[in-house]
Short mmCIF file of C-alpha atoms in Angstrom, two decimals:
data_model
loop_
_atom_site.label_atom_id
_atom_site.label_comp_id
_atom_site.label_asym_id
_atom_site.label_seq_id
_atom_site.Cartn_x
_atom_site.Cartn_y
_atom_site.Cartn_z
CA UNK W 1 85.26 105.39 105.09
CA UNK W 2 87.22 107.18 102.60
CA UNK W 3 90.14 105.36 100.33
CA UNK W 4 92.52 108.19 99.15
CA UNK W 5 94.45 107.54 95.63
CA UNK W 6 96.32 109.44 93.06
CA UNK W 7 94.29 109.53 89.93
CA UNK W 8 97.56 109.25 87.97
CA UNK W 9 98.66 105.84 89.62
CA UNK W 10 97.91 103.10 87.70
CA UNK W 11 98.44 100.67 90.97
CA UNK W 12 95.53 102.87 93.17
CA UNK W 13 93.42 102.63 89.93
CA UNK W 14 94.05 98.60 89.67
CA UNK W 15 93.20 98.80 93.17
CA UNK W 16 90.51 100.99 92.85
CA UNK W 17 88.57 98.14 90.56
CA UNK W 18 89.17 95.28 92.76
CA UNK W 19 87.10 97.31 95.46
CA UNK W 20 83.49 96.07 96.43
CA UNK W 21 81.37 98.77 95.97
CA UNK W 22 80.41 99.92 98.89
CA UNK W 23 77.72 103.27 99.45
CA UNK W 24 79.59 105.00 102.21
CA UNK W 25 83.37 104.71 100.82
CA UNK W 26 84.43 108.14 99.41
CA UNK W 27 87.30 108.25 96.92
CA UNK W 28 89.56 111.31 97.14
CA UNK W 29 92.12 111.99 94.54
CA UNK W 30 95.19 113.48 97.05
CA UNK W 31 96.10 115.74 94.19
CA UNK W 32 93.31 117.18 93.48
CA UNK W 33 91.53 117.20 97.44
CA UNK W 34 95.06 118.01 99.52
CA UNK W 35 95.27 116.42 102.98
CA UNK W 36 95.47 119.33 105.79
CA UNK W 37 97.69 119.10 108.75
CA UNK W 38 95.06 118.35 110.96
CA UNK W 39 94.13 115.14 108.40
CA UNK W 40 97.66 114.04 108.23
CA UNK W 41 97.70 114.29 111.95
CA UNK W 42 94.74 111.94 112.18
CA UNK W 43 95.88 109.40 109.96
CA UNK W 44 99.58 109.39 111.60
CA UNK W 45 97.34 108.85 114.78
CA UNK W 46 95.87 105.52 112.82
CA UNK W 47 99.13 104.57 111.46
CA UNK W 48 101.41 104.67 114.51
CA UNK W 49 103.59 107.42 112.88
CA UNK W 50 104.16 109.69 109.98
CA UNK W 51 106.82 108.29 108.57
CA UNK W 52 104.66 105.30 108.39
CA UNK W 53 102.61 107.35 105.45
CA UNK W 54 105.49 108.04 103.68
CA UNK W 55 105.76 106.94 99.76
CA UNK W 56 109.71 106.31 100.53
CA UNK W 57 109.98 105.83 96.16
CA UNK W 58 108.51 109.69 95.27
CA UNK W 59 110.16 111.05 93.00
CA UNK W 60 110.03 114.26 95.31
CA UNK W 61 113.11 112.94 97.42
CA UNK W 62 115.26 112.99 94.29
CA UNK W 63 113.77 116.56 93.34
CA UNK W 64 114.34 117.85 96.75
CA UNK W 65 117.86 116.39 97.35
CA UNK W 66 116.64 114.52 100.66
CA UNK W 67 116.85 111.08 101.80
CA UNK W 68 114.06 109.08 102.81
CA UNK W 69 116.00 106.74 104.94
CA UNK W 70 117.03 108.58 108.00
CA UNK W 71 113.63 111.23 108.17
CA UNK W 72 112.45 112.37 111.48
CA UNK W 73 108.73 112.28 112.29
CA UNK W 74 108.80 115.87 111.92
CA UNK W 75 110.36 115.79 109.01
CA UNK W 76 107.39 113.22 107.76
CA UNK W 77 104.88 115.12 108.92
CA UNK W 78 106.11 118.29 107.20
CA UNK W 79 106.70 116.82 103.92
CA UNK W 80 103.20 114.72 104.26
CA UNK W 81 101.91 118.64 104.14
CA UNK W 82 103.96 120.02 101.35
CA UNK W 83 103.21 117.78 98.62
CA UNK W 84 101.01 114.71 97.81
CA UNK W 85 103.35 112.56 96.57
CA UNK W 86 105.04 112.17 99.63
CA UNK W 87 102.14 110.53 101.17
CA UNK W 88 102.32 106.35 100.81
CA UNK W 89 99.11 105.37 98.14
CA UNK W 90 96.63 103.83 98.45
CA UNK W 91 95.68 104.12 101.45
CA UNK W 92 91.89 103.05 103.15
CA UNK W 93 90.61 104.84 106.52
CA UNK W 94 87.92 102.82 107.84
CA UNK W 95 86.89 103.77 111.54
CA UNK W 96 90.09 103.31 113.49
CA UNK W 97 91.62 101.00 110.46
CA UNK W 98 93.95 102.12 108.19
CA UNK W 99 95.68 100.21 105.48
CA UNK W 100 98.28 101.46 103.82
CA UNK W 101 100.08 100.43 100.31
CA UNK W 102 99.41 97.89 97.61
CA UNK W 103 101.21 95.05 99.00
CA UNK W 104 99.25 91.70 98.11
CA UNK W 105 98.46 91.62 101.71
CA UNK W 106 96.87 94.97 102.01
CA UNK W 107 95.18 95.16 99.21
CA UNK W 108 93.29 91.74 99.96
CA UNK W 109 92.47 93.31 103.89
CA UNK W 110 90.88 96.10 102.02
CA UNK W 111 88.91 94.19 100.09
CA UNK W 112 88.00 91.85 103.10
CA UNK W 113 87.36 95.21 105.20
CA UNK W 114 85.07 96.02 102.59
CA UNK W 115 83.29 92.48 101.94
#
């Protein structure tokens, strides 16, 4: 089980306290721990897609000059790999579950997952 976060994000902090504890959930800032290919690969296996993991609001698409709205999967899966921000937060990888974002929804799965 492993929930990955940025430790800068208030929201995956919030998050973060609403969490049951849980001994065999592993928190891993994505700034400080980067996600390798072959991770990204596994969680876009989980996910359905890469684009599926992307943060379409980083502020990386206005610092890069590309638009999130018509990206390929390759494209995802390359920028996924170039810089954590990229990558959609929080997101929880439990066995062959993965939720993704801080919708209301999601965030109450998690916690359910986790109860």
């Amino acid at each position: 089980m492993e929930f990955l976060y940025l430790s800068t994000c208030s929201t995956c902090k919030r998050i973060m306290q609403l969490l049951p504890k849980h001994k065999d959930l592993n928190f891993r800032d994505v700034k400080v721990s980067p996600l390798s290919l072959e991770e990204v690969r596994q969680l876009a296996a989980l996910a359905g897609s890469f684009t599926a993991l992307i943060n379409k609001r980083s502020q990386q698409f206005k610092i890069s000059g590309i638009s999130s709205k018509d990206l390929t999967e390759a494209q995802s899966e390359q920028l996924l790999v170039t810089h954590y921000s990229y990558l959609a937060r929080p997101i929880l990888v439990i066995d062959s579950h993965i939720y993704i974002g801080n919708s209301s929804s999601t965030v109450a799965a998690m916690v359910n997952k986790l109860t």
